[in-house]
Coordinates of C-alpha atoms and ligand atoms in Angstrom, one line a residue:
M24 CA -33.2 -58.0 43.2
S25 CA -30.8 -56.2 41.0
A26 CA -30.2 -56.6 37.1
G27 CA -28.1 -59.4 36.2
L28 CA -29.6 -61.6 39.0
A29 CA -32.4 -64.2 39.0
E30 CA -33.2 -66.9 41.6
S31 CA -33.9 -70.2 40.5
A32 CA -36.3 -72.9 41.8
T33 CA -33.6 -74.4 43.8
G34 CA -32.8 -71.1 45.7
R35 CA -29.3 -70.7 43.6
M36 CA -29.0 -67.5 41.7
A37 CA -28.4 -67.3 38.1
L38 CA -25.7 -64.7 37.9
A39 CA -24.5 -62.5 34.9
L40 CA -20.9 -61.6 35.6
T41 CA -18.5 -59.8 33.2
V42 CA -15.2 -61.3 34.0
N43 CA -12.1 -60.4 32.1
G44 CA -14.1 -58.6 29.6
R45 CA -16.5 -61.6 28.9
L46 CA -20.1 -62.0 30.0
H47 CA -20.5 -65.4 32.0
R48 CA -23.8 -67.0 33.3
V49 CA -23.2 -68.9 36.3
E50 CA -25.4 -70.4 39.0
A51 CA -24.3 -69.6 42.7
E52 CA -25.8 -69.7 46.1
P53 CA -26.9 -66.2 47.4
R54 CA -24.1 -66.5 50.0
S55 CA -21.4 -67.5 47.5
H56 CA -18.3 -65.3 47.6
L57 CA -16.7 -63.9 44.3
G58 CA -13.6 -66.2 44.7
D59 CA -15.6 -69.5 45.0
V60 CA -17.6 -68.5 41.9
L61 CA -14.5 -67.6 39.9
R62 CA -12.6 -70.9 40.9
E63 CA -15.4 -73.2 40.9
G64 CA -18.0 -71.7 38.5
L65 CA -15.7 -70.2 35.9
N66 CA -12.6 -72.3 36.5
L67 CA -10.3 -69.2 36.8
T68 CA -8.2 -70.7 39.4
G69 CA -5.5 -68.1 39.2
T70 CA -7.5 -66.3 42.1
H71 CA -6.2 -68.1 45.1
L72 CA -7.8 -68.3 48.6
G73 CA -5.7 -68.2 51.6
C74 CA -7.3 -67.1 54.8
E75 CA -11.0 -66.5 53.3
H76 CA -11.1 -63.8 56.0
G77 CA -10.0 -60.6 54.1
V78 CA -6.5 -60.6 55.5
C79 CA -4.0 -62.5 53.3
G80 CA -4.8 -60.8 49.9
A81 CA -4.3 -64.0 48.1
C82 CA -7.7 -63.5 46.5
T83 CA -7.2 -60.1 45.3
V84 CA -8.9 -59.2 41.9
L85 CA -10.1 -55.9 40.2
L86 CA -13.5 -54.6 40.7
D87 CA -14.3 -51.9 38.4
G88 CA -10.4 -51.2 38.2
E89 CA -10.2 -51.2 42.2
P90 CA -8.5 -54.0 44.0
A91 CA -10.9 -56.1 46.0
R92 CA -10.9 -59.1 48.2
A93 CA -12.7 -61.9 46.2
C94 CA -13.2 -63.8 49.5
L95 CA -15.2 -61.0 51.1
T96 CA -17.3 -59.8 48.0
F97 CA -20.6 -61.6 47.4
A98 CA -20.8 -62.8 43.7
G99 CA -24.3 -61.4 43.5
A100 CA -23.1 -57.9 44.3
C101 CA -20.9 -58.1 41.3
A102 CA -23.6 -58.0 38.7
G103 CA -23.1 -55.1 36.5
A104 CA -19.4 -54.7 37.6
A105 CA -16.1 -55.3 35.7
V106 CA -14.2 -58.1 37.5
T107 CA -10.7 -58.5 36.3
T108 CA -8.6 -61.7 37.7
V109 CA -4.9 -62.4 37.0
E110 CA -5.9 -64.4 34.0
G111 CA -7.3 -61.1 32.6
L112 CA -3.7 -59.3 32.8
D113 CA -2.2 -61.8 30.5
E114 CA -2.0 -59.0 27.8
D115 CA -1.7 -56.2 30.3
E116 CA 1.5 -54.2 29.8
V117 CA 2.0 -53.3 33.5
A118 CA 1.5 -56.8 34.5
A119 CA 3.8 -58.1 31.8
E120 CA 6.6 -55.8 33.4
L121 CA 5.7 -57.0 36.9
R122 CA 5.9 -60.5 35.8
A123 CA 9.4 -60.1 34.3
A124 CA 10.5 -58.0 37.4
F125 CA 9.2 -60.8 39.8
N126 CA 11.2 -63.4 37.9
R127 CA 14.2 -61.3 37.9
E128 CA 14.3 -60.2 41.5
H129 CA 13.1 -63.9 42.9
A130 CA 10.0 -62.4 44.1
L131 CA 8.2 -65.7 44.4
Q132 CA 8.8 -69.0 45.8
C133 CA 5.6 -71.2 46.1
G134 CA 3.7 -68.6 44.3
Y135 CA 0.6 -69.0 46.4
C136 CA 0.5 -65.1 47.2
T137 CA 1.6 -64.1 43.7
P138 CA -1.8 -63.5 41.9
G139 CA -3.1 -61.2 44.4
M140 CA 0.4 -59.7 44.8
L141 CA 0.5 -59.0 41.1
V142 CA -3.1 -57.3 41.1
A143 CA -2.1 -55.3 44.1
A144 CA 1.3 -54.3 42.8
R145 CA 0.0 -53.2 39.2
D146 CA -2.3 -50.9 41.3
L147 CA 0.6 -49.4 42.9
V148 CA 2.8 -49.2 39.8
L149 CA -0.3 -47.1 38.0
R150 CA -0.9 -44.8 41.1
L151 CA 2.3 -44.1 43.0
P152 CA 4.2 -41.0 41.7
E153 CA 7.5 -42.4 42.3
A154 CA 9.4 -45.4 43.4
D155 CA 8.9 -44.9 47.1
E156 CA 9.8 -48.0 49.0
R157 CA 8.0 -47.1 52.2
R158 CA 4.7 -46.4 50.2
V159 CA 5.2 -49.7 48.4
R160 CA 5.5 -51.5 51.5
V161 CA 2.5 -49.7 53.0
G162 CA 0.5 -50.5 50.0
L163 CA 1.3 -54.1 49.9
S164 CA 0.8 -54.4 53.5
G165 CA -2.6 -56.1 52.9
N166 CA -0.8 -59.0 50.9
L167 CA 1.0 -61.5 53.0
C168 CA 3.6 -63.7 51.6
R169 CA 5.2 -66.7 53.7
C170 CA 8.0 -67.4 51.5
T171 CA 10.1 -64.5 50.3
G172 CA 10.4 -62.1 53.2
Y173 CA 9.1 -59.4 50.7
A174 CA 12.4 -57.9 49.8
G175 CA 12.4 -59.3 46.1
I176 CA 8.7 -58.2 45.8
V177 CA 9.4 -54.5 46.9
R178 CA 12.5 -54.4 44.6
A179 CA 10.4 -55.7 41.7
V180 CA 7.6 -53.1 42.3
T181 CA 9.8 -50.1 43.0
G182 CA 11.9 -51.3 39.8
V183 CA 8.9 -51.3 37.7
I184 CA 7.7 -47.8 38.9
A185 CA 11.3 -46.4 38.6
A186 CA 11.6 -47.7 35.1
R187 CA 8.3 -46.4 33.9
R188 CA 8.8 -42.9 35.5
A189 CA 12.1 -42.7 33.7
R190 CA 10.3 -43.6 30.3
G191 CA 8.2 -40.6 31.2
I192 CA 5.1 -42.6 32.0
G193 CA 3.4 -40.8 35.1
P194 CA 0.8 -42.1 37.3
E195 CA -2.8 -42.3 36.3
A196 CA -5.3 -39.6 36.6
G197 CA -7.3 -40.3 39.9
A198 CA -4.1 -41.6 41.2
A199 CA -5.0 -39.8 44.6
R200 CA -7.5 -42.7 45.5
P201 CA -6.1 -44.0 48.7
L202 CA -4.0 -47.0 48.5
G203 CA -4.9 -50.5 49.4
P204 CA -8.0 -52.6 48.6
V205 CA -11.6 -51.7 48.6
G206 CA -12.5 -50.6 52.3
A207 CA -8.8 -49.7 53.2
R208 CA -9.8 -46.0 53.7
L209 CA -8.5 -45.6 57.1
G210 CA -4.7 -46.3 56.2
E211 CA -1.7 -43.9 56.5
A212 CA -1.8 -43.2 52.9
A213 CA -5.6 -42.5 52.9
A214 CA -5.5 -40.3 56.0
A215 CA -2.6 -38.3 54.4
S216 CA -4.7 -37.8 51.2
R217 CA -7.7 -36.5 53.0
P218 CA -8.3 -33.1 54.7
P219 CA -7.2 -32.9 58.3
A220 CA -9.3 -35.6 59.9
T221 CA -11.5 -35.0 62.9
P222 CA -9.3 -36.4 65.9
A223 CA -10.7 -39.7 67.1
R224 CA -11.2 -38.3 70.6
A225 CA -13.5 -35.6 69.1
A226 CA -15.8 -38.1 67.2
A227 CA -19.4 -37.8 68.9
P228 CA -20.3 -41.2 70.7
A229 CA -23.6 -42.8 70.0
A230 CA -26.3 -41.2 72.3
V231 CA -27.4 -43.6 75.1
S232 CA -31.1 -42.6 74.4
D233 CA -30.3 -44.2 70.9
L234 CA -29.7 -47.8 72.6
A235 CA -33.2 -47.9 74.3
G236 CA -35.1 -49.1 71.4
D237 CA -35.5 -52.7 70.1
F238 CA -32.2 -54.2 68.5
A239 CA -32.5 -57.0 66.1
P240 CA -28.7 -57.9 65.5
A241 CA -27.6 -59.0 61.8
H242 CA -25.5 -61.6 63.5
R243 CA -25.5 -63.6 66.8
F244 CA -23.2 -66.2 68.3
A245 CA -22.3 -67.7 71.6
Q246 CA -19.2 -68.0 73.4
A247 CA -18.3 -69.6 77.0
I248 CA -15.3 -69.0 79.1
D249 CA -14.4 -71.4 81.9
L250 CA -12.3 -69.7 85.1
A251 CA -10.9 -71.4 88.0
H252 CA -12.7 -69.1 90.4
P253 CA -16.1 -69.2 92.2
P254 CA -19.2 -67.7 90.3
E255 CA -19.7 -65.1 92.8
A256 CA -16.2 -63.8 92.6
V257 CA -16.3 -63.9 88.8
F258 CA -19.7 -61.9 88.6
A259 CA -18.3 -59.4 91.2
L260 CA -15.3 -58.7 88.8
L261 CA -17.4 -58.4 85.9
N262 CA -19.4 -55.8 87.6
D263 CA -16.2 -53.7 87.8
I264 CA -16.3 -52.0 84.5
E265 CA -12.8 -50.6 84.7
A266 CA -11.4 -54.1 85.6
V267 CA -13.3 -55.6 82.6
A268 CA -11.9 -53.0 80.2
A269 CA -8.4 -53.6 81.4
C270 CA -8.9 -57.3 80.5
L271 CA -10.3 -56.8 77.0
P272 CA -7.8 -56.5 74.2
G273 CA -8.1 -53.0 72.5
A274 CA -10.6 -51.6 74.8
V275 CA -10.1 -47.7 76.2
L276 CA -12.2 -46.2 78.7
A277 CA -13.2 -42.4 78.3
G278 CA -13.2 -41.3 81.8
R279 CA -14.7 -43.0 84.8
P280 CA -17.7 -45.2 84.0
E281 CA -21.1 -44.5 85.7
A282 CA -23.2 -47.2 87.4
D283 CA -24.9 -48.4 84.3
T284 CA -23.2 -46.3 81.4
V285 CA -19.8 -46.4 79.9
E286 CA -18.1 -44.5 77.3
G287 CA -14.9 -45.8 75.6
G288 CA -13.4 -47.3 72.5
L289 CA -12.2 -50.6 70.9
Q290 CA -9.1 -50.5 68.6
V291 CA -9.1 -53.1 65.9
R292 CA -6.4 -53.7 63.3
I293 CA -7.2 -56.0 60.4
G294 CA -4.3 -56.3 57.9
P295 CA -4.1 -52.7 56.3
I296 CA -7.2 -51.5 57.9
R297 CA -7.0 -49.9 61.3
A298 CA -10.1 -48.4 63.2
T299 CA -10.9 -47.4 66.6
F300 CA -14.6 -47.7 67.5
R301 CA -16.0 -45.1 70.0
G302 CA -19.4 -45.2 71.5
R303 CA -21.4 -45.9 74.6
A304 CA -22.8 -48.9 76.3
R305 CA -25.6 -49.3 78.9
I306 CA -25.3 -52.1 81.3
A307 CA -28.2 -53.8 83.1
R308 CA -27.4 -56.6 85.9
D309 CA -29.4 -59.1 87.6
E310 CA -27.5 -59.8 90.8
A311 CA -29.7 -62.6 92.0
G312 CA -29.4 -64.5 88.6
L313 CA -25.6 -63.5 88.2
S314 CA -26.4 -62.4 84.8
G315 CA -26.4 -59.1 82.8
R316 CA -26.9 -57.4 79.4
V317 CA -24.5 -54.9 77.8
R318 CA -25.9 -53.1 74.9
G319 CA -23.7 -50.7 73.0
A320 CA -23.4 -48.5 69.6
G321 CA -20.3 -46.8 68.1
S322 CA -18.6 -45.6 65.0
D323 CA -15.1 -45.3 63.8
A324 CA -13.3 -41.9 63.8
G325 CA -14.4 -41.0 60.3
G326 CA -17.8 -42.1 61.1
R327 CA -17.7 -44.4 57.9
S328 CA -18.2 -47.7 59.7
A329 CA -20.7 -48.1 62.5
T330 CA -21.5 -51.0 64.8
E331 CA -24.1 -51.9 67.3
G332 CA -24.3 -54.8 69.6
E333 CA -25.5 -56.6 72.5
I334 CA -23.9 -59.1 74.9
R335 CA -25.8 -61.1 77.4
Y336 CA -23.8 -62.9 80.2
R337 CA -24.6 -65.4 82.8
V338 CA -22.3 -66.7 85.4
S339 CA -23.1 -70.3 86.6
P340 CA -21.0 -72.9 88.4
G341 CA -18.2 -74.6 86.2
P342 CA -17.5 -78.3 85.7
A343 CA -15.4 -78.5 88.9
P344 CA -16.2 -77.4 92.2
G345 CA -15.1 -73.7 92.9
T346 CA -15.1 -73.0 89.3
A347 CA -17.2 -70.6 87.0
R348 CA -18.5 -70.7 83.6
V349 CA -19.4 -67.5 81.8
D350 CA -21.8 -68.0 78.9
L351 CA -21.9 -65.1 76.5
D352 CA -24.5 -64.5 73.8
V353 CA -23.5 -61.8 71.4
G354 CA -25.4 -60.0 68.8
Y355 CA -24.0 -57.5 66.4
T356 CA -24.7 -55.5 63.3
L357 CA -21.7 -53.9 61.4
T358 CA -22.1 -51.3 58.6
G359 CA -19.7 -49.2 56.4
P360 CA -16.4 -50.2 54.8
L361 CA -15.5 -52.4 57.8
A362 CA -18.6 -54.5 57.2
Q363 CA -16.6 -56.6 54.8
F364 CA -14.9 -57.8 57.6
G365 CA -17.9 -58.6 59.8
R366 CA -18.5 -62.0 58.2
P367 CA -19.9 -64.3 61.0
G368 CA -16.8 -66.8 60.6
L369 CA -14.1 -64.0 61.0
V370 CA -16.0 -62.6 63.9
R371 CA -16.3 -66.0 65.6
D372 CA -12.8 -66.4 65.2
L373 CA -12.0 -63.1 66.6
A374 CA -14.4 -63.6 69.5
G375 CA -12.6 -66.8 70.3
R376 CA -9.2 -65.0 70.6
I377 CA -10.5 -62.2 72.6
A378 CA -12.3 -64.6 74.9
A379 CA -9.3 -66.4 75.4
E380 CA -7.1 -63.4 76.1
F381 CA -10.0 -62.0 78.2
A382 CA -10.2 -65.2 80.3
R383 CA -6.4 -65.5 80.7
T384 CA -6.3 -61.6 82.2
L385 CA -9.5 -61.9 84.1
D386 CA -7.9 -65.3 85.7
A387 CA -4.9 -63.2 86.5
R388 CA -6.7 -60.4 88.3
L389 CA -8.9 -63.0 90.3
S390 CA -5.7 -64.6 91.4
G391 CA -4.5 -61.2 92.5
A392 CA -2.0 -60.6 89.8
V393 CA -2.5 -57.3 87.7
G394 CA -0.4 -57.4 84.5
P395 CA -0.2 -55.2 81.6
A396 CA -3.4 -54.5 79.4
P397 CA -3.6 -56.8 76.3
A398 CA -2.7 -55.0 73.1
A399 CA -5.1 -54.0 70.5
L400 CA -7.0 -56.6 68.7
D401 CA -5.0 -57.9 65.8
P402 CA -6.1 -60.9 63.9
F403 CA -3.1 -60.8 61.7
R404 CA -1.3 -63.9 63.4
L405 CA -5.0 -65.7 63.1
A406 CA -5.0 -64.9 59.5
L407 CA -1.4 -66.0 59.0
G408 CA -2.2 -69.4 60.8
L409 CA -5.1 -70.1 58.6
L410 CA -3.0 -69.2 55.5
R411 CA -0.2 -71.7 56.6
A412 CA -2.8 -74.4 57.2
R413 CA -4.4 -73.8 53.7
L414 CA -0.9 -73.9 52.1
A415 CA 0.0 -77.1 54.0
A416 CA -3.3 -78.7 52.7
W417 CA -2.8 -77.4 49.4
R418 CA 0.8 -78.8 49.3
G419 CA -0.4 -82.3 50.6
R420 CA -2.7 -82.5 47.7
A421 CA -0.3 -81.4 45.0
Ligands
FES509 FE1 -9.0 -63.4 50.6 FE2 -7.2 -64.0 52.3 S1 -8.3 -65.4 51.0 S2 -8.1 -62.1 51.9
FES510 FE1 4.5 -65.7 48.5 FE2 4.9 -68.5 48.8 S1 5.7 -66.9 47.4 S2 3.5 -67.2 49.8

């Protein structure tokens, strides 16, 4: 256990956190995220929680000077780090200029997004060389606002940057750090600031032999899909890898699959973060039991995030005659920057969306209709829905 952490008899951790320049001692569950500890342990309620899935940006704070999602950061991982919340920016010169500009430009209405927006905007003001509207929009793309339409926010931020540059205040040293929160290393600006990246197609997929050993996933969940077609027909379609890939949002195949091995990728978009995982999977089927197992491993184009997973599936008769139920047991491990988006709650929500889309297109194929392939997986709408629900609940309590 690292310095600054101690486990109590109740299983809670005694945490020593430096927040806004002051050392605090709080107790928290090992699984507590920083947002909860700030709000409930330290009463710093300026940090808002919207989606709690890493997409809306309402919870953005500074971790050692870099914007980070408090809802995705374990409080226990912050021992020894300097945490700055919006309250800690009261006396900050840039934040003061931004607050005045937000007022002037009507850049807030309900204000729910504003603390996270200010923290992210301050980072842009410090680092962008000039008031480039497109780069401001890209830099703020990880912070969602349901009220303003963003125009006032963008005007406020570009105005502060332009005014500071006109006063001869340049960007900070180290401003070349990619825009966006911790983990947003795969965005457009990040790519532009790196040496020419290895094309995604050239990234080496995981070796099939790597998939032969034991696999103990970090997370597991179960999912079921009901289809209005006989189990045998559903199982036969699941044996057709190309058809399955065509039904799976964001899936692309690299060449023709072999009988038990497939190579391809999965495109994922999460707020400002976009990644294409490429890899290989091995497939084993039990024709008599109408079941199978798919085991795969892959990494993103830069090789910074990697995933390994296993899906076990079984097709059985559904609740009504002539229908089928597909039970899925999914285990996965996600490492690297994108692991902050691998929280079980988020993955289960995404799996639910993928399963619903998969079932819809699978059903269309079984019915003889071959529609367009579903688009890349984009949980933006899911997060926005969650944020709307939170705001509605919050307003109801106010
Ligand atoms: Fe953290 Fe939405 S609450 S990103
Ligand atoms: Fe941005 Fe309301 S002002 S969510």
